[in-house]
Short mmCIF file of C-alpha atoms and ligand atoms in Angstrom, two decimals:
data_model
loop_
_atom_site.label_atom_id
_atom_site.label_comp_id
_atom_site.label_asym_id
_atom_site.label_seq_id
_atom_site.Cartn_x
_atom_site.Cartn_y
_atom_site.Cartn_z
CA MET A 98 131.35 132.56 18.39
CA ASN A 99 133.69 130.63 16.13
CA LEU A 100 133.21 126.93 16.74
CA HIS A 101 135.56 125.98 13.94
CA HIS A 102 138.22 124.46 16.20
CA TYR A 103 135.85 121.90 17.73
CA ASP A 104 133.34 121.57 14.91
CA SER A 105 132.16 117.95 14.56
CA PRO A 106 128.78 116.18 14.73
CA THR A 107 129.27 115.27 18.41
CA TYR A 108 130.38 118.76 19.48
CA ARG A 109 127.45 120.31 17.59
CA MET A 110 125.16 117.85 19.37
CA ALA A 111 126.51 118.78 22.83
CA CYS A 112 126.06 122.50 22.00
CA GLN A 113 122.54 121.90 20.68
CA GLN A 114 121.60 120.16 23.96
CA PHE A 115 123.15 122.99 25.96
CA ASP A 116 121.31 125.69 23.95
CA LEU A 117 117.94 123.95 24.36
CA VAL A 118 118.42 123.67 28.12
CA ALA A 119 119.82 127.23 28.41
CA ASP A 120 116.65 128.52 26.66
CA PHE A 121 114.46 126.56 29.09
CA MET A 122 116.46 127.90 32.07
CA ASN A 123 116.56 131.46 30.72
CA ILE A 124 120.34 131.64 31.10
CA PRO A 125 121.33 135.16 29.93
CA GLN A 126 122.91 135.17 26.44
CA ASN A 127 125.85 136.96 28.02
CA ASP A 128 126.75 133.90 30.14
CA ARG A 129 126.25 131.18 27.55
CA ASP A 130 129.55 131.14 25.67
CA ARG A 131 131.44 131.24 28.94
CA LEU A 132 129.60 128.09 30.07
CA LYS A 133 129.77 126.30 26.77
CA LEU A 134 133.27 126.80 25.36
CA PRO A 135 136.03 124.57 26.75
CA LYS A 136 138.56 126.48 28.83
CA ARG A 137 141.61 124.71 27.43
CA SER A 138 142.53 122.17 24.83
CA LEU A 139 145.88 120.67 24.01
CA SER A 140 146.60 118.79 20.77
CA VAL A 141 149.78 116.79 20.65
CA ALA A 142 151.65 114.72 18.11
CA VAL A 143 152.60 111.39 19.70
CA PRO A 144 155.53 109.70 17.96
CA VAL A 145 155.77 105.98 18.68
CA ARG A 146 158.50 103.52 17.80
CA MET A 147 156.67 100.56 16.29
CA ASP A 148 157.79 96.94 16.69
CA ASP A 149 158.98 96.82 13.05
CA GLY A 150 161.41 99.68 13.67
CA SER A 151 159.34 102.36 11.94
CA THR A 152 158.06 105.51 13.67
CA LYS A 153 154.38 106.35 13.54
CA VAL A 154 152.88 109.63 14.73
CA PHE A 155 149.43 109.58 16.34
CA MET A 156 147.30 112.62 17.20
CA GLY A 157 146.40 113.02 20.87
CA TYR A 158 144.14 115.49 22.66
CA ARG A 159 143.09 116.63 26.10
CA VAL A 160 140.24 119.10 26.58
CA GLN A 161 139.45 120.70 29.97
CA HIS A 162 135.97 122.15 29.88
CA HIS A 163 135.81 124.32 33.00
CA LEU A 164 138.00 124.90 36.05
CA THR A 165 135.41 126.64 38.24
CA LEU A 166 134.74 123.92 40.84
CA GLY A 167 138.12 122.22 41.18
CA PRO A 168 140.42 120.10 39.06
CA THR A 169 139.08 118.62 35.84
CA LYS A 170 138.14 114.94 35.53
CA GLY A 171 137.40 112.55 32.72
CA GLY A 172 138.52 109.53 30.78
CA ILE A 173 141.01 108.88 28.00
CA ARG A 174 139.80 107.19 24.84
CA PHE A 175 141.90 105.20 22.39
CA HIS A 176 139.81 104.84 19.23
CA PRO A 177 140.40 105.46 15.49
CA ASP A 178 137.58 108.05 15.28
CA VAL A 179 138.86 110.34 18.07
CA THR A 180 138.92 114.03 17.08
CA VAL A 181 139.37 117.19 19.14
CA GLY A 182 135.68 118.00 18.56
CA GLU A 183 134.52 114.64 19.90
CA VAL A 184 136.80 115.01 22.92
CA ALA A 185 135.45 118.54 23.56
CA ALA A 186 131.85 117.28 23.53
CA LEU A 187 132.73 114.45 25.91
CA ALA A 188 134.51 116.96 28.20
CA MET A 189 131.41 119.17 28.27
CA TRP A 190 129.24 116.19 29.22
CA MET A 191 131.69 115.33 32.01
CA SER A 192 131.15 118.86 33.41
CA TRP A 193 127.38 118.48 33.60
CA LYS A 194 127.76 114.91 34.96
CA CYS A 195 130.12 115.87 37.79
CA ALA A 196 127.94 118.86 38.71
CA LEU A 197 124.73 116.77 38.63
CA VAL A 198 126.09 114.24 41.13
CA GLY A 199 127.84 116.91 43.20
CA LEU A 200 131.53 116.17 42.62
CA PRO A 201 134.07 119.02 43.08
CA TYR A 202 135.34 118.78 39.50
CA GLY A 203 135.06 120.32 36.08
CA GLY A 204 134.82 118.02 33.08
CA ALA A 205 137.68 116.88 30.87
CA LYS A 206 138.33 114.21 28.27
CA GLY A 207 141.30 112.99 26.34
CA GLY A 208 141.97 110.68 23.47
CA VAL A 209 144.42 109.35 20.94
CA ALA A 210 143.31 108.54 17.39
CA CYS A 211 144.54 104.94 17.15
CA ASP A 212 143.19 101.41 17.04
CA PRO A 213 144.51 99.79 20.24
CA ARG A 214 143.51 96.33 18.95
CA LEU A 215 146.10 96.65 16.19
CA LEU A 216 148.93 97.61 18.57
CA SER A 217 151.21 95.19 20.40
CA LYS A 218 151.45 95.55 24.17
CA GLY A 219 154.83 97.24 23.80
CA GLU A 220 153.49 99.71 21.22
CA LEU A 221 150.49 100.48 23.43
CA GLU A 222 152.76 101.15 26.40
CA ARG A 223 155.08 103.44 24.40
CA LEU A 224 152.08 105.32 22.97
CA THR A 225 150.54 105.76 26.44
CA ARG A 226 153.79 106.93 28.01
CA ARG A 227 154.62 109.41 25.26
CA TYR A 228 151.05 110.80 25.23
CA THR A 229 151.26 111.23 29.04
CA GLN A 230 154.65 112.92 28.72
CA GLU A 231 153.21 115.40 26.20
CA LEU A 232 150.34 116.14 28.61
CA ILE A 233 152.50 116.65 31.74
CA PRO A 234 152.04 120.47 31.82
CA VAL A 235 148.25 120.14 32.13
CA LEU A 236 147.95 117.05 34.40
CA GLY A 237 148.15 116.63 38.17
CA PRO A 238 146.03 115.62 41.17
CA GLN A 239 145.02 119.28 41.67
CA VAL A 240 144.84 120.08 37.95
CA ASP A 241 143.38 117.33 35.78
CA ILE A 242 142.86 113.67 36.62
CA PRO A 243 142.39 111.16 33.76
CA ALA A 244 140.59 107.80 33.97
CA PRO A 245 139.67 104.94 31.61
CA ASP A 246 137.23 105.32 28.71
CA VAL A 247 136.66 103.40 25.45
CA GLY A 248 139.80 101.43 24.53
CA THR A 249 141.75 102.04 27.76
CA ASN A 250 141.96 100.02 30.98
CA GLU A 251 143.70 99.60 34.35
CA GLN A 252 147.04 98.75 32.74
CA VAL A 253 146.96 101.96 30.69
CA MET A 254 146.18 103.94 33.87
CA ALA A 255 149.13 102.25 35.63
CA TRP A 256 151.47 103.41 32.82
CA ILE A 257 150.07 106.96 33.07
CA MET A 258 150.64 106.99 36.84
CA ASP A 259 154.16 105.62 36.42
CA THR A 260 155.15 108.11 33.68
CA TYR A 261 153.83 111.09 35.65
CA SER A 262 155.42 109.85 38.90
CA LEU A 263 158.84 109.38 37.27
CA GLN A 264 158.73 113.00 36.12
CA MET A 265 157.81 114.25 39.59
CA GLY A 266 160.42 112.11 41.33
CA HIS A 267 157.92 110.46 43.66
CA THR A 268 154.84 108.25 43.37
CA VAL A 269 151.66 110.25 42.69
CA PRO A 270 148.69 107.84 42.76
CA GLY A 271 146.11 110.68 42.72
CA VAL A 272 147.03 111.81 39.19
CA VAL A 273 144.83 109.15 37.60
CA THR A 274 141.89 106.94 38.63
CA GLY A 275 140.78 103.51 37.48
CA LYS A 276 144.24 102.17 38.43
CA PRO A 277 144.93 98.62 39.58
CA VAL A 278 143.98 98.29 43.28
CA LEU A 279 147.59 97.41 44.14
CA LEU A 280 148.74 100.84 42.92
CA GLY A 281 146.14 102.88 44.82
CA GLY A 282 143.06 102.04 42.78
CA SER A 283 139.71 101.80 44.55
CA LEU A 284 137.88 98.58 45.22
CA GLY A 285 134.74 98.57 43.07
CA ARG A 286 135.99 101.12 40.48
CA ARG A 287 136.16 98.65 37.60
CA GLU A 288 132.56 97.56 38.06
CA ALA A 289 131.21 100.96 39.19
CA THR A 290 129.78 102.24 35.90
CA GLY A 291 127.97 99.01 35.03
CA ARG A 292 126.69 98.51 38.57
CA GLY A 293 125.45 102.09 38.61
CA VAL A 294 123.59 101.53 35.34
CA ALA A 295 121.87 98.44 36.80
CA TYR A 296 121.02 100.28 40.04
CA LEU A 297 119.36 103.12 38.12
CA VAL A 298 117.54 100.64 35.88
CA SER A 299 116.00 99.09 39.00
CA ARG A 300 114.99 102.57 40.24
CA ALA A 301 113.40 103.32 36.85
CA MET A 302 111.53 99.98 36.97
CA ASP A 303 110.20 100.87 40.45
CA THR A 304 109.04 104.22 39.09
CA LEU A 305 107.22 102.62 36.16
CA GLY A 306 105.93 99.60 38.12
CA ILE A 307 107.89 97.00 36.11
CA THR A 308 109.10 93.91 37.98
CA ALA A 309 112.48 92.34 37.26
CA GLN A 310 111.07 88.80 36.93
CA GLY A 311 110.00 88.43 33.31
CA ALA A 312 111.66 91.67 32.20
CA THR A 313 114.07 91.57 29.26
CA ALA A 314 117.14 93.66 28.44
CA VAL A 315 119.31 94.30 25.38
CA VAL A 316 122.85 95.67 25.68
CA GLN A 317 124.79 97.37 22.88
CA GLY A 318 128.51 97.21 23.66
CA TYR A 319 129.98 94.39 25.74
CA GLY A 320 132.96 96.23 27.16
CA ASN A 321 133.65 97.22 30.76
CA VAL A 322 130.31 99.07 31.11
CA GLY A 323 127.97 96.83 29.08
CA SER A 324 129.21 93.49 30.41
CA VAL A 325 128.98 94.51 34.08
CA ALA A 326 125.59 96.19 33.54
CA ALA A 327 124.31 92.96 31.92
CA LEU A 328 125.60 90.78 34.76
CA SER A 329 124.18 93.08 37.46
CA MET A 330 120.78 93.22 35.73
CA ALA A 331 120.80 89.42 35.37
CA LYS A 332 121.45 89.15 39.13
CA GLN A 333 118.29 91.21 39.68
CA GLY A 334 116.35 88.57 37.67
CA ILE A 335 116.23 90.44 34.34
CA LYS A 336 116.71 88.26 31.25
CA ILE A 337 119.50 89.48 28.92
CA ILE A 338 118.31 88.52 25.44
CA ALA A 339 120.89 90.24 23.20
CA VAL A 340 124.31 91.86 23.39
CA SER A 341 126.76 93.16 20.80
CA ASP A 342 130.26 94.54 20.31
CA ALA A 343 132.11 96.31 17.48
CA PHE A 344 132.10 93.07 15.45
CA GLY A 345 128.37 92.20 15.68
CA GLY A 346 125.64 90.96 18.00
CA ILE A 347 124.06 87.78 19.38
CA PHE A 348 120.42 87.13 20.27
CA ASN A 349 118.63 84.42 22.23
CA PRO A 350 114.99 85.11 23.25
CA GLU A 351 115.36 82.55 26.08
CA GLY A 352 118.16 84.61 27.62
CA LEU A 353 121.96 84.40 27.29
CA ASP A 354 124.09 82.51 29.82
CA LEU A 355 126.43 85.35 30.80
CA ASN A 356 128.95 83.18 32.66
CA GLN A 357 129.46 81.07 29.55
CA LEU A 358 129.51 84.21 27.42
CA ASP A 359 132.27 85.79 29.54
CA THR A 360 134.40 82.65 29.16
CA TYR A 361 133.76 82.74 25.40
CA VAL A 362 134.66 86.46 25.13
CA ALA A 363 137.87 85.95 27.14
CA ALA A 364 138.96 83.31 24.61
CA ASN A 365 137.66 84.90 21.40
CA ARG A 366 137.81 88.65 22.18
CA SER A 367 134.28 89.08 20.75
CA VAL A 368 130.71 87.94 21.42
CA VAL A 369 130.35 86.95 17.75
CA GLY A 370 129.98 83.21 17.19
CA PHE A 371 128.81 82.46 20.75
CA PRO A 372 127.10 79.03 20.57
CA GLY A 373 123.40 78.88 21.36
CA ALA A 374 122.53 82.31 20.02
CA GLU A 375 121.58 83.76 16.65
CA ALA A 376 123.76 86.33 14.90
CA ILE A 377 122.25 89.80 14.67
CA THR A 378 123.55 93.19 13.51
CA ASN A 379 123.98 96.20 15.74
CA GLU A 380 121.15 97.96 13.85
CA GLN A 381 118.76 95.04 14.44
CA LEU A 382 119.77 94.82 18.08
CA LEU A 383 118.76 98.42 18.81
CA VAL A 384 115.19 97.81 17.62
CA LEU A 385 114.53 94.46 19.34
CA PRO A 386 111.41 94.41 21.52
CA CYS A 387 112.56 94.51 25.17
CA ASP A 388 111.88 96.29 28.46
CA ILE A 389 115.33 97.80 28.89
CA LEU A 390 117.73 98.93 26.18
CA VAL A 391 121.27 99.80 27.28
CA PRO A 392 123.42 101.54 24.65
CA ALA A 393 126.91 101.14 26.15
CA ALA A 394 129.12 101.75 23.12
CA LEU A 395 129.68 105.03 21.29
CA GLU A 396 127.76 108.28 20.78
CA ARG A 397 124.99 109.00 18.23
CA GLN A 398 123.52 105.47 17.96
CA ILE A 399 119.84 106.36 18.43
CA THR A 400 118.97 108.95 15.83
CA GLU A 401 115.92 110.24 13.95
CA THR A 402 116.29 107.23 11.59
CA ASN A 403 115.79 104.50 14.20
CA ALA A 404 114.13 106.27 17.17
CA HIS A 405 110.68 105.39 15.79
CA GLN A 406 111.59 101.68 15.71
CA VAL A 407 113.18 101.39 19.16
CA GLN A 408 110.90 99.10 21.19
CA CYS A 409 111.99 99.42 24.82
CA ARG A 410 110.25 100.96 27.83
CA ILE A 411 113.45 102.14 29.53
CA LEU A 412 116.47 103.52 27.69
CA ALA A 413 119.46 103.35 30.05
CA GLU A 414 122.38 105.25 28.53
CA GLY A 415 125.60 103.53 29.61
CA ALA A 416 127.51 105.31 26.82
CA ASN A 417 128.06 109.06 26.61
CA GLY A 418 125.85 110.81 24.05
CA PRO A 419 124.20 107.72 22.48
CA THR A 420 120.98 109.61 21.64
CA THR A 421 120.73 112.67 19.36
CA PRO A 422 118.46 115.64 20.24
CA GLU A 423 116.22 114.77 17.23
CA ALA A 424 115.80 111.21 18.57
CA ASP A 425 115.05 112.63 22.04
CA VAL A 426 111.93 114.35 20.68
CA ILE A 427 110.69 111.09 19.14
CA LEU A 428 111.40 109.04 22.29
CA ALA A 429 109.52 111.61 24.40
CA GLU A 430 106.47 111.41 22.10
CA ARG A 431 106.60 107.64 22.42
CA ASN A 432 106.75 107.81 26.21
CA ILE A 433 110.04 105.92 26.53
CA PHE A 434 111.62 106.52 29.95
CA VAL A 435 115.19 107.74 29.40
CA ILE A 436 117.88 107.49 32.09
CA PRO A 437 120.17 110.10 30.53
CA ASP A 438 123.90 109.40 30.11
CA ILE A 439 125.13 112.02 32.60
CA LEU A 440 123.06 110.31 35.30
CA CYS A 441 123.07 106.71 34.05
CA ASN A 442 126.83 106.23 33.67
CA SER A 443 127.89 108.53 36.52
CA GLY A 444 128.80 105.57 38.77
CA GLY A 445 132.21 105.46 37.06
CA VAL A 446 133.25 109.00 37.85
CA ILE A 447 131.67 108.82 41.31
CA VAL A 448 133.94 105.93 42.29
CA SER A 449 136.83 107.70 40.51
CA TYR A 450 136.20 110.57 42.90
CA PHE A 451 136.29 108.11 45.84
CA GLU A 452 139.55 106.71 44.47
CA TRP A 453 141.10 110.21 44.28
CA VAL A 454 139.98 111.01 47.85
CA GLN A 455 141.45 107.71 49.11
CA ASP A 456 144.73 108.42 47.26
CA LEU A 457 145.01 111.94 48.67
CA GLN A 458 144.47 110.62 52.20
CA SER A 459 146.40 107.34 51.71
CA PHE A 460 143.51 105.73 53.55
CA PHE A 461 141.59 103.01 51.76
CA TRP A 462 137.97 101.91 52.11
CA THR A 463 136.32 98.49 51.97
CA GLU A 464 134.27 97.56 48.91
CA GLY A 465 131.15 97.75 51.09
CA GLU A 466 131.91 101.37 52.03
CA VAL A 467 132.52 102.27 48.38
CA LEU A 468 129.27 100.69 47.19
CA ASP A 469 127.24 102.16 50.02
CA LYS A 470 128.48 105.68 49.22
CA LEU A 471 128.06 105.09 45.47
CA PHE A 472 124.42 104.01 45.75
CA ARG A 473 123.67 106.90 48.10
CA LEU A 474 124.91 109.47 45.57
CA LEU A 475 123.09 107.73 42.71
CA GLU A 476 119.87 107.59 44.72
CA GLN A 477 120.09 111.29 45.48
CA ALA A 478 120.83 112.26 41.85
CA PHE A 479 118.03 110.00 40.54
CA GLY A 480 115.54 111.46 43.03
CA GLN A 481 116.51 115.05 42.23
CA THR A 482 116.35 114.45 38.47
CA LEU A 483 112.95 112.75 38.66
CA ALA A 484 111.58 115.53 40.89
CA GLN A 485 112.90 118.21 38.50
CA ALA A 486 111.33 116.39 35.51
CA LYS A 487 107.95 116.15 37.23
CA LYS A 488 107.98 119.69 38.58
CA HIS A 489 108.63 121.29 35.18
CA GLN A 490 107.03 118.62 32.97
CA ILE A 491 110.31 118.08 31.13
CA SER A 492 112.24 115.02 29.99
CA MET A 493 114.70 113.24 32.29
CA ARG A 494 117.54 114.46 30.01
CA PHE A 495 116.43 118.09 30.29
CA ALA A 496 116.03 117.66 34.04
CA ALA A 497 119.52 116.18 34.51
CA LEU A 498 121.22 118.69 32.21
CA SER A 499 119.43 121.65 33.78
CA LEU A 500 120.51 120.61 37.31
CA GLY A 501 124.13 120.12 36.20
CA ILE A 502 124.33 123.29 34.12
CA LYS A 503 122.67 125.36 36.87
CA ARG A 504 125.33 124.35 39.41
CA VAL A 505 128.15 125.35 37.06
CA HIS A 506 126.37 128.61 36.16
CA ASP A 507 125.77 129.48 39.82
CA ALA A 508 129.39 128.69 40.69
CA LYS A 509 130.67 130.95 37.90
CA THR A 510 128.36 133.73 39.07
CA LEU A 511 129.58 133.40 42.67
CA ARG A 512 133.24 133.39 41.70
CA GLY A 513 132.71 136.34 39.35
CA LEU A 514 134.74 137.33 36.32
CA TYR A 515 138.40 138.25 36.73
CA PRO A 516 139.66 140.92 36.29
N1 LIG B 2009 135.23 107.79 31.13
C1 LIG B 2009 134.26 107.70 32.17
C2 LIG B 2009 133.10 108.65 31.89
O1 LIG B 2009 132.86 108.98 30.78
C3 LIG B 2009 134.85 107.86 33.56
C4 LIG B 2009 135.50 109.16 33.86
C5 LIG B 2009 136.21 109.19 35.20
O2 LIG B 2009 136.12 108.23 35.94
O3 LIG B 2009 136.88 110.20 35.47
O4 LIG B 2009 132.35 109.02 32.76
#
């Protein structure tokens, strides 16, 4: 199979994980490429009129991994390092994630290679609208439903919904999730990923017999996932001793005051310089002694170079793909309990699914209903993953991936191969 189109460190990593799990599950060689290779990918040039009058062209992508179980689902990332290979890997992980938690979707992901922090609001809006316009043929509530990811937010989702709706001639809230509540967004969607992370952390602590009082946590990435995960863990009585963002980290062994930190971040757009904490690098942060480490930034952060130094008991993967397969082996030898990404951060796409269902029915739920249904699905997926890990004496990552991959494999077998 020629992987050239998607070849990148992250895509190779996703394939390596798949191959390891496919060997363990004895998936016939004949079925493997069909499961692994993305069904469709679209690369688009996105010309944007900049504020200074010049025109700049950005590269945009959307990859739909499989269409076997329903429409495809996954976020859109605005980040300078976005490539089609990275997007393909993230789309594959979305497939296993949706299947693991039982959502009727295949995985997708999209992205534009840009630095949204360097764009004005007007430039960001024009970029989002033109990217959406280029994607129109492959989007739709029954086709492919985007959502937020790194560098995108509710406002960006509102522009996507508006651009798509103008083309269709009527308002189509179900084309995108993670929208503002006023436009058909779901209560609880913004916080869902971080709250889900904290919920699963508490389930992992129960499993290991760790109590929240006296426990410490470190969070890499203080964006929508990391900041909410930190706050929810703090509410459980866990002390948050260090957090970081793209600019650097802060550390206070006595615990950070998150309310003050949020006020500081709102004013300064970074955690760096927060009074009452020491400065620390992202590399130092990952190896701080703590009970819970939450990587909630980008992929490939815990590798064979630092996996030996990581000093947590629970690794809760808020990000997608933060741990390489080589690091996985080291973490397993060291008995670190991993809540793998496709389980740990699945709260986001679960509530996205609820948002889509509410949009299709034009019937909206209370926050209590959303949270109740969210925790029920997380509980079920956590229980099934833990049982699978124990039954086969495999890691939590292997257990989660094997459950997700099996469902997609079974579905493909049932549907058969046309013609
Ligand atoms: N970007 C998020 C993820 O990686 C959310 C996707 C969604 O809600 O569709 O899971």
